[in-house]
């Protein structure tokens, strides 16, 4: 079983490398599979025949969430193969930096793992002129709790135990609270080394929302983008946290499942109080996201997630990454590209490729509203 798991993870990692290499070739102008017409537009490749390039041209800059970077890499690769006259440049930084860039008017859209705050919506009206910033849910997925513990490749934790670990209240891997959840597992008395994000992060905020909801007695911090608890070690972006967990024996951290897959990092199963602990998978995250309710008003599609679900097979530590755009008042020079690109990402094929990178598609009932809103952007 252990060997099969390693082989599966290794195959996934090689697939991720292949995707990355394809993206580089596409970005360098390779169009062997696309072709172009003489009117300045582009023909669509057979693999991306549903991508419509109408109205899209030039360079589209976007930035924000590193949680959706691997999804964005796939989307950009496919889209630029179909629309050779358009260059999509997504800068993976953090949700906080993406929102700042959007409200400064330097990007066509921003990626954020948490919905705009009221004050951020107010600020966006200066850029959107006739409208305001809205949240379009585009990427779903589990926040994996990755760990590196020599001799242990399977681990179960619950919300109270996780809260105490990340608050540095539980300091050793053989702590009785951990042992109780892992009967039969030989846990070493090694020090726990928790890692968190160093910059403002929507992934941090979503983990905080889960801990607030599922372990209120043990996690007393507000769910903010900035890491709130003392102790632990910081690393930049999801990729940085994953790299540290991969390298340090005794480490634990949080990041999107795609980073765990690509770096072959073991992930924690979550004891929700249901029939059995739940593994971090795209399918299990989808079961939790499917219960989400739209809480936004008007064209805003911000979601309310249930972090305390005990539904069978529903993985509770999930995030939804939004693309933040103006409902009206988008810049004329980028509006066509924004609508074209987001039409693809919210399409059935655009959502389907998410599972290739460890993400979960947005449920169709919600995604239909996203497509309708994208079509009406002005």
Coordinates of C-alpha atoms in Angstrom, one line a residue:
X1 CA 0.0 0.0 0.0
X2 CA 2.8 2.4 0.9
X3 CA 4.6 1.6 -2.3
X4 CA 1.5 2.1 -4.4
X5 CA 0.9 5.5 -2.7
X6 CA 4.5 6.6 -3.5
X7 CA 4.2 5.5 -7.1
X8 CA 0.9 7.4 -7.5
X9 CA 2.3 10.5 -6.0
X10 CA 5.4 10.3 -8.2
X11 CA 3.3 9.9 -11.3
X12 CA 1.3 13.0 -10.3
X13 CA 4.5 15.0 -9.7
X14 CA 5.8 14.0 -13.2
X15 CA 2.5 15.1 -14.7
X16 CA 2.8 18.5 -12.9
X17 CA 6.3 18.9 -14.4
X18 CA 5.0 18.1 -17.8
X19 CA 2.3 20.8 -17.4
X20 CA 4.8 23.3 -16.3
X21 CA 7.1 22.6 -19.3
X22 CA 4.1 23.0 -21.6
X23 CA 3.3 26.3 -20.1
X24 CA 6.8 27.6 -20.7
X25 CA 6.7 26.6 -24.3
X26 CA 3.3 28.2 -24.8
X27 CA 4.5 31.4 -23.2
X28 CA 7.5 31.5 -25.5
X29 CA 5.2 31.6 -28.5
X30 CA 5.0 28.0 -29.5
X31 CA 1.9 27.7 -31.7
X32 CA 2.6 24.4 -33.5
X33 CA -0.9 23.1 -32.5
X34 CA -2.9 26.3 -32.9
X35 CA -2.4 28.0 -36.2
X36 CA -3.6 31.5 -36.9
X37 CA -5.7 33.3 -39.4
X38 CA -4.8 36.4 -41.4
X39 CA -7.2 38.7 -39.6
X40 CA -5.1 38.9 -36.4
X41 CA -7.4 36.5 -34.5
X42 CA -6.6 32.8 -33.9
X43 CA -7.9 29.4 -34.7
X44 CA -8.7 27.1 -31.8
X45 CA -6.8 23.9 -31.2
X46 CA -8.7 20.7 -31.3
X47 CA -8.0 20.2 -27.6
X48 CA -9.5 23.6 -26.7
X49 CA -12.3 23.9 -29.3
X50 CA -14.7 25.5 -26.9
X51 CA -12.5 28.5 -26.1
X52 CA -13.8 31.7 -27.7
X53 CA -11.2 34.4 -28.4
X54 CA -13.7 37.0 -29.6
X55 CA -12.8 40.5 -28.3
X56 CA -9.6 39.3 -26.6
X57 CA -6.3 40.9 -27.6
X58 CA -3.0 42.1 -26.2
X59 CA -1.7 41.5 -22.7
X60 CA -3.9 40.8 -19.7
X61 CA -2.2 41.2 -16.3
X62 CA -3.7 39.6 -13.2
X63 CA -2.3 38.7 -9.8
X64 CA -3.1 37.3 -6.4
X65 CA -3.7 34.0 -4.7
X66 CA -0.9 31.5 -4.9
X67 CA -3.5 28.9 -3.9
X68 CA -4.9 28.9 -7.5
X69 CA -1.5 29.1 -9.2
X70 CA -1.4 25.5 -10.4
X71 CA -5.0 25.9 -11.7
X72 CA -4.1 29.2 -13.4
X73 CA -1.1 27.5 -15.0
X74 CA -3.3 25.0 -16.7
X75 CA -5.9 27.5 -17.8
X76 CA -3.3 29.9 -19.2
X77 CA -1.6 27.1 -21.1
X78 CA -4.9 26.0 -22.7
X79 CA -6.2 29.5 -23.4
X80 CA -3.0 30.9 -24.9
X81 CA -2.8 27.8 -27.2
X82 CA -6.2 28.7 -28.5
X83 CA -5.9 32.5 -28.6
X84 CA -2.4 33.2 -29.9
X85 CA -3.1 37.0 -30.0
X86 CA -3.5 37.2 -26.3
X87 CA -0.9 37.0 -23.5
X88 CA -2.2 36.2 -20.0
X89 CA 0.3 37.1 -17.2
X90 CA -0.8 35.9 -13.8
X91 CA 1.5 36.9 -11.0
X92 CA 1.2 34.4 -8.1
X93 CA 1.8 36.4 -4.9
X94 CA -1.0 36.4 -2.3
X95 CA -4.7 37.2 -2.0
X96 CA -3.9 40.4 -0.1
X97 CA -1.4 41.6 -2.7
X98 CA -3.9 40.8 -5.5
X99 CA -6.6 42.8 -3.9
X100 CA -4.2 45.8 -3.5
X101 CA -3.2 45.5 -7.1
X102 CA -6.8 45.4 -8.3
X103 CA -7.8 48.4 -6.2
X104 CA -4.8 50.3 -7.6
X105 CA -6.0 49.5 -11.1
X106 CA -2.8 47.7 -12.2
X107 CA -4.5 44.3 -13.0
X108 CA -7.5 43.3 -15.0
X109 CA -8.6 40.9 -12.3
X110 CA -7.3 39.6 -9.0
X111 CA -7.3 36.1 -7.5
X112 CA -8.4 35.9 -3.8
X113 CA -9.0 33.0 -1.4
X114 CA -11.4 35.2 0.6
X115 CA -14.2 37.5 -0.5
X116 CA -13.7 41.2 -0.6
X117 CA -14.3 43.0 2.8
X118 CA -16.7 45.9 2.8
X119 CA -13.9 48.4 3.0
X120 CA -12.2 46.8 0.0
X121 CA -15.5 47.0 -2.0
X122 CA -15.7 50.7 -1.2
X123 CA -12.1 51.2 -2.3
X124 CA -12.8 49.3 -5.6
X125 CA -15.4 51.9 -6.6
X126 CA -12.6 54.3 -7.3
X127 CA -11.3 52.0 -10.0
X128 CA -14.5 50.5 -11.3
X129 CA -16.0 54.0 -11.7
X130 CA -19.5 53.0 -12.6
X131 CA -19.6 49.9 -10.5
X132 CA -17.7 47.9 -7.8
X133 CA -15.6 44.9 -7.3
X134 CA -17.4 41.6 -7.1
X135 CA -16.4 38.0 -6.2
X136 CA -16.7 35.2 -8.8
X137 CA -16.0 31.7 -7.3
X138 CA -13.8 29.9 -9.8
X139 CA -11.6 27.4 -8.0
X140 CA -12.5 25.0 -5.2
X141 CA -10.4 22.6 -3.3
X142 CA -9.1 21.2 0.0
X143 CA -6.6 22.9 2.2
X144 CA -4.3 20.0 2.8
X145 CA -2.5 19.6 6.2
X146 CA 0.8 18.3 5.1
X147 CA 3.3 16.6 7.4
X148 CA 6.7 15.1 7.4
X149 CA 7.4 12.5 10.1
X150 CA 9.9 9.8 9.4
X151 CA 8.4 6.4 9.8
X152 CA 4.8 7.7 9.7
X153 CA 2.9 7.9 6.4
X154 CA -0.7 8.0 7.7
X155 CA -2.0 10.4 10.3
X156 CA -5.4 11.4 11.6
X157 CA -6.1 14.7 13.4
X158 CA -9.2 16.6 14.5
X159 CA -9.9 20.3 14.7
X160 CA -9.1 20.8 18.5
X161 CA -5.8 18.9 18.1
X162 CA -4.9 20.9 15.0
X163 CA -5.7 24.1 16.8
X164 CA -3.4 23.2 19.6
X165 CA -0.6 22.2 17.2
X166 CA -0.7 25.4 15.3
X167 CA -1.0 27.4 18.5
X168 CA 2.1 25.5 19.7
X169 CA 0.2 24.2 22.7
X170 CA 0.9 20.6 21.6
X171 CA 4.7 20.3 21.1
X172 CA 5.5 16.6 20.6
X173 CA 4.3 14.2 18.1
X174 CA 3.6 11.5 20.7
X175 CA 1.3 13.8 22.7
X176 CA -1.6 11.8 24.1
X177 CA -4.1 13.8 22.1
X178 CA -2.5 12.8 18.9
X179 CA -1.9 9.2 20.0
X180 CA -5.6 8.9 20.9
X181 CA -6.6 9.6 17.3
X182 CA -4.0 7.3 15.8
X183 CA -4.3 3.9 17.6
X184 CA -1.7 1.5 16.5
X185 CA 0.6 4.2 14.9
X186 CA 4.1 4.4 16.4
X187 CA 4.5 8.1 17.0
X188 CA 8.0 9.4 17.8
X189 CA 8.7 11.9 20.7
X190 CA 10.0 14.4 18.1
X191 CA 9.3 18.1 18.4
X192 CA 6.5 19.4 16.2
X193 CA 7.6 22.2 13.8
X194 CA 4.5 24.0 12.5
X195 CA 4.9 26.2 9.4
X196 CA 2.6 29.0 8.4
X197 CA 2.4 31.7 5.7
X198 CA 4.6 34.8 6.2
X199 CA 2.4 37.1 4.1
X200 CA -1.3 38.0 4.1
X201 CA -3.0 34.9 2.7
X202 CA -6.6 33.8 2.0
X203 CA -5.5 30.2 2.7
X204 CA -4.5 31.3 6.2
X205 CA -7.9 33.0 6.6
X206 CA -9.8 29.9 5.4
X207 CA -7.9 27.7 7.8
X208 CA -8.7 30.2 10.6
X209 CA -12.4 30.0 9.7
X210 CA -12.3 26.2 9.9
X211 CA -10.6 26.3 13.3
X212 CA -12.9 29.0 14.6
X213 CA -16.0 27.0 13.6
X214 CA -14.8 23.5 14.4
X215 CA -12.6 24.2 17.5
X216 CA -13.9 27.4 19.1
X217 CA -12.7 26.4 22.5
X218 CA -9.1 25.9 21.3
X219 CA -8.7 28.6 18.6
X220 CA -9.4 32.0 20.0
X221 CA -8.0 34.1 17.1
X222 CA -10.0 36.0 14.5
X223 CA -9.9 34.5 11.0
X224 CA -7.7 37.0 9.2
X225 CA -5.3 36.9 6.3
X226 CA -2.3 37.5 8.6
X227 CA -1.2 34.5 10.7
X228 CA -2.4 35.3 14.2
X229 CA -0.8 32.8 16.6
X230 CA 2.6 33.1 18.3
X231 CA 5.4 30.6 17.6
X232 CA 5.9 28.4 14.6
X233 CA 7.9 29.2 11.5
X234 CA 6.9 31.3 8.5
X235 CA 7.5 30.7 4.8
X236 CA 6.5 32.7 1.7
X237 CA 3.5 31.5 -0.3
X238 CA 2.0 28.0 -0.4
X239 CA 4.9 26.8 -2.3
X240 CA 7.3 27.9 0.4
X241 CA 5.4 26.3 3.2
X242 CA 5.2 23.0 1.2
X243 CA 8.9 23.2 0.5
X244 CA 9.7 23.6 4.2
X245 CA 7.4 20.7 5.2
X246 CA 9.0 18.5 2.6
X247 CA 12.5 19.3 3.9
X248 CA 12.0 19.3 7.7
X249 CA 11.4 16.1 9.7
X250 CA 8.7 16.8 12.3
X251 CA 7.1 19.6 10.2
X252 CA 3.5 20.3 9.6
X253 CA 1.9 23.0 7.5
X254 CA -1.1 23.9 5.3
X255 CA -1.4 24.4 1.6
X256 CA -3.5 23.5 -1.4
X257 CA -3.6 19.8 -2.3
X258 CA -1.8 20.4 -5.6
X259 CA 1.4 21.3 -3.7
X260 CA 1.2 18.1 -1.6
X261 CA 0.8 16.0 -4.8
X262 CA 3.6 17.7 -6.7
X263 CA 6.0 17.4 -3.9
X264 CA 4.9 14.0 -2.6
X265 CA 4.0 15.2 0.8
X266 CA 1.8 13.1 3.1
X267 CA -1.5 14.7 4.2
X268 CA -3.5 14.4 7.3
X269 CA -6.9 12.7 7.4
X270 CA -9.5 14.8 9.3
X271 CA -11.7 13.3 12.0
X272 CA -14.9 15.4 11.6
X273 CA -16.9 13.4 14.1
X274 CA -18.5 11.5 11.3
X275 CA -18.3 7.8 10.5
X276 CA -14.7 7.8 9.5
X277 CA -11.8 10.2 9.1
X278 CA -11.8 12.0 5.7
X279 CA -8.9 12.2 3.3
X280 CA -8.0 15.4 1.5
X281 CA -9.1 14.8 -2.1
X282 CA -10.7 16.8 -4.8
X283 CA -13.8 14.6 -4.6
X284 CA -14.2 14.9 -0.8
X285 CA -13.7 18.7 -1.0
X286 CA -16.4 18.9 -3.7
X287 CA -18.8 17.2 -1.3
X288 CA -18.3 20.0 1.2
X289 CA -18.4 22.9 -1.3
X290 CA -21.6 21.6 -2.8
X291 CA -23.4 22.6 0.4
X292 CA -22.2 26.2 0.1
X293 CA -24.7 29.0 -0.1
X294 CA -24.4 32.3 -2.0
X295 CA -24.2 35.1 0.5
X296 CA -23.3 37.9 -1.9
X297 CA -25.9 40.3 -3.2
X298 CA -26.5 41.6 -6.7
X299 CA -23.9 40.2 -9.0
X300 CA -21.5 39.3 -6.2
X301 CA -21.3 35.6 -5.7
X302 CA -19.4 35.2 -2.4
X303 CA -20.1 31.9 -0.8
X304 CA -20.8 30.8 2.8
X305 CA -19.0 27.5 3.5
X306 CA -19.9 25.0 6.2
X307 CA -16.7 24.2 8.0
X308 CA -18.4 22.0 10.6
X309 CA -19.9 19.4 8.2
X310 CA -20.0 15.8 9.4
X311 CA -21.4 14.5 6.1
X312 CA -19.9 11.2 5.0
X313 CA -16.8 11.8 2.9
X314 CA -17.0 15.6 3.1
X315 CA -13.5 17.1 3.7
X316 CA -14.2 20.2 5.9
X317 CA -11.0 22.3 5.4
X318 CA -11.9 23.8 2.0
X319 CA -11.4 27.1 0.3
X320 CA -12.9 28.7 -2.7
X321 CA -10.7 31.1 -4.7
X322 CA -12.5 34.0 -6.3
X323 CA -11.6 36.1 -9.4
X324 CA -12.3 39.7 -8.4
X325 CA -13.5 41.9 -11.2
X326 CA -15.6 45.1 -11.7
X327 CA -19.3 44.4 -12.4
X328 CA -19.3 47.5 -14.5
X329 CA -16.5 50.0 -15.3
X330 CA -13.9 47.5 -16.4
X331 CA -11.1 49.0 -18.5
X332 CA -12.0 49.0 -22.2
X333 CA -8.6 47.8 -23.2
X334 CA -8.8 44.6 -21.1
X335 CA -12.5 44.0 -20.8
X336 CA -12.6 41.7 -23.9
X337 CA -9.8 39.6 -22.6
X338 CA -11.2 39.4 -19.1
X339 CA -14.5 38.2 -20.4
X340 CA -13.0 35.7 -22.8
X341 CA -10.6 34.2 -20.4
X342 CA -13.1 33.9 -17.5
X343 CA -15.7 32.5 -19.9
X344 CA -13.2 29.7 -20.5
X345 CA -12.2 29.2 -16.8
X346 CA -15.9 28.9 -15.8
X347 CA -16.8 26.6 -18.7
X348 CA -17.4 22.9 -18.3
X349 CA -14.0 22.1 -19.9
X350 CA -12.3 24.8 -17.8
X351 CA -13.6 23.4 -14.6
X352 CA -13.0 19.8 -15.6
X353 CA -9.2 20.4 -15.8
X354 CA -9.1 21.4 -12.2
X355 CA -9.1 17.9 -11.0
X356 CA -5.8 17.3 -12.9
X357 CA -4.1 19.6 -10.4
X358 CA -5.8 18.5 -7.2
X359 CA -8.6 21.1 -7.2
X360 CA -12.3 20.7 -7.0
X361 CA -14.7 22.2 -9.7
X362 CA -17.3 24.7 -8.5
X363 CA -20.7 23.0 -8.2
X364 CA -22.7 23.5 -11.4
X365 CA -25.6 25.3 -9.7
X366 CA -23.2 28.0 -8.6
X367 CA -21.0 27.9 -11.7
X368 CA -24.0 28.6 -13.9
X369 CA -24.4 31.9 -12.1
X370 CA -20.7 32.7 -12.6
X371 CA -21.0 32.2 -16.4
X372 CA -24.1 34.4 -16.5
X373 CA -22.3 37.2 -14.5
X374 CA -19.1 37.0 -16.7
X375 CA -21.2 37.3 -19.8
X376 CA -22.7 40.5 -18.4
X377 CA -19.5 42.3 -17.4
X378 CA -19.1 45.8 -18.7

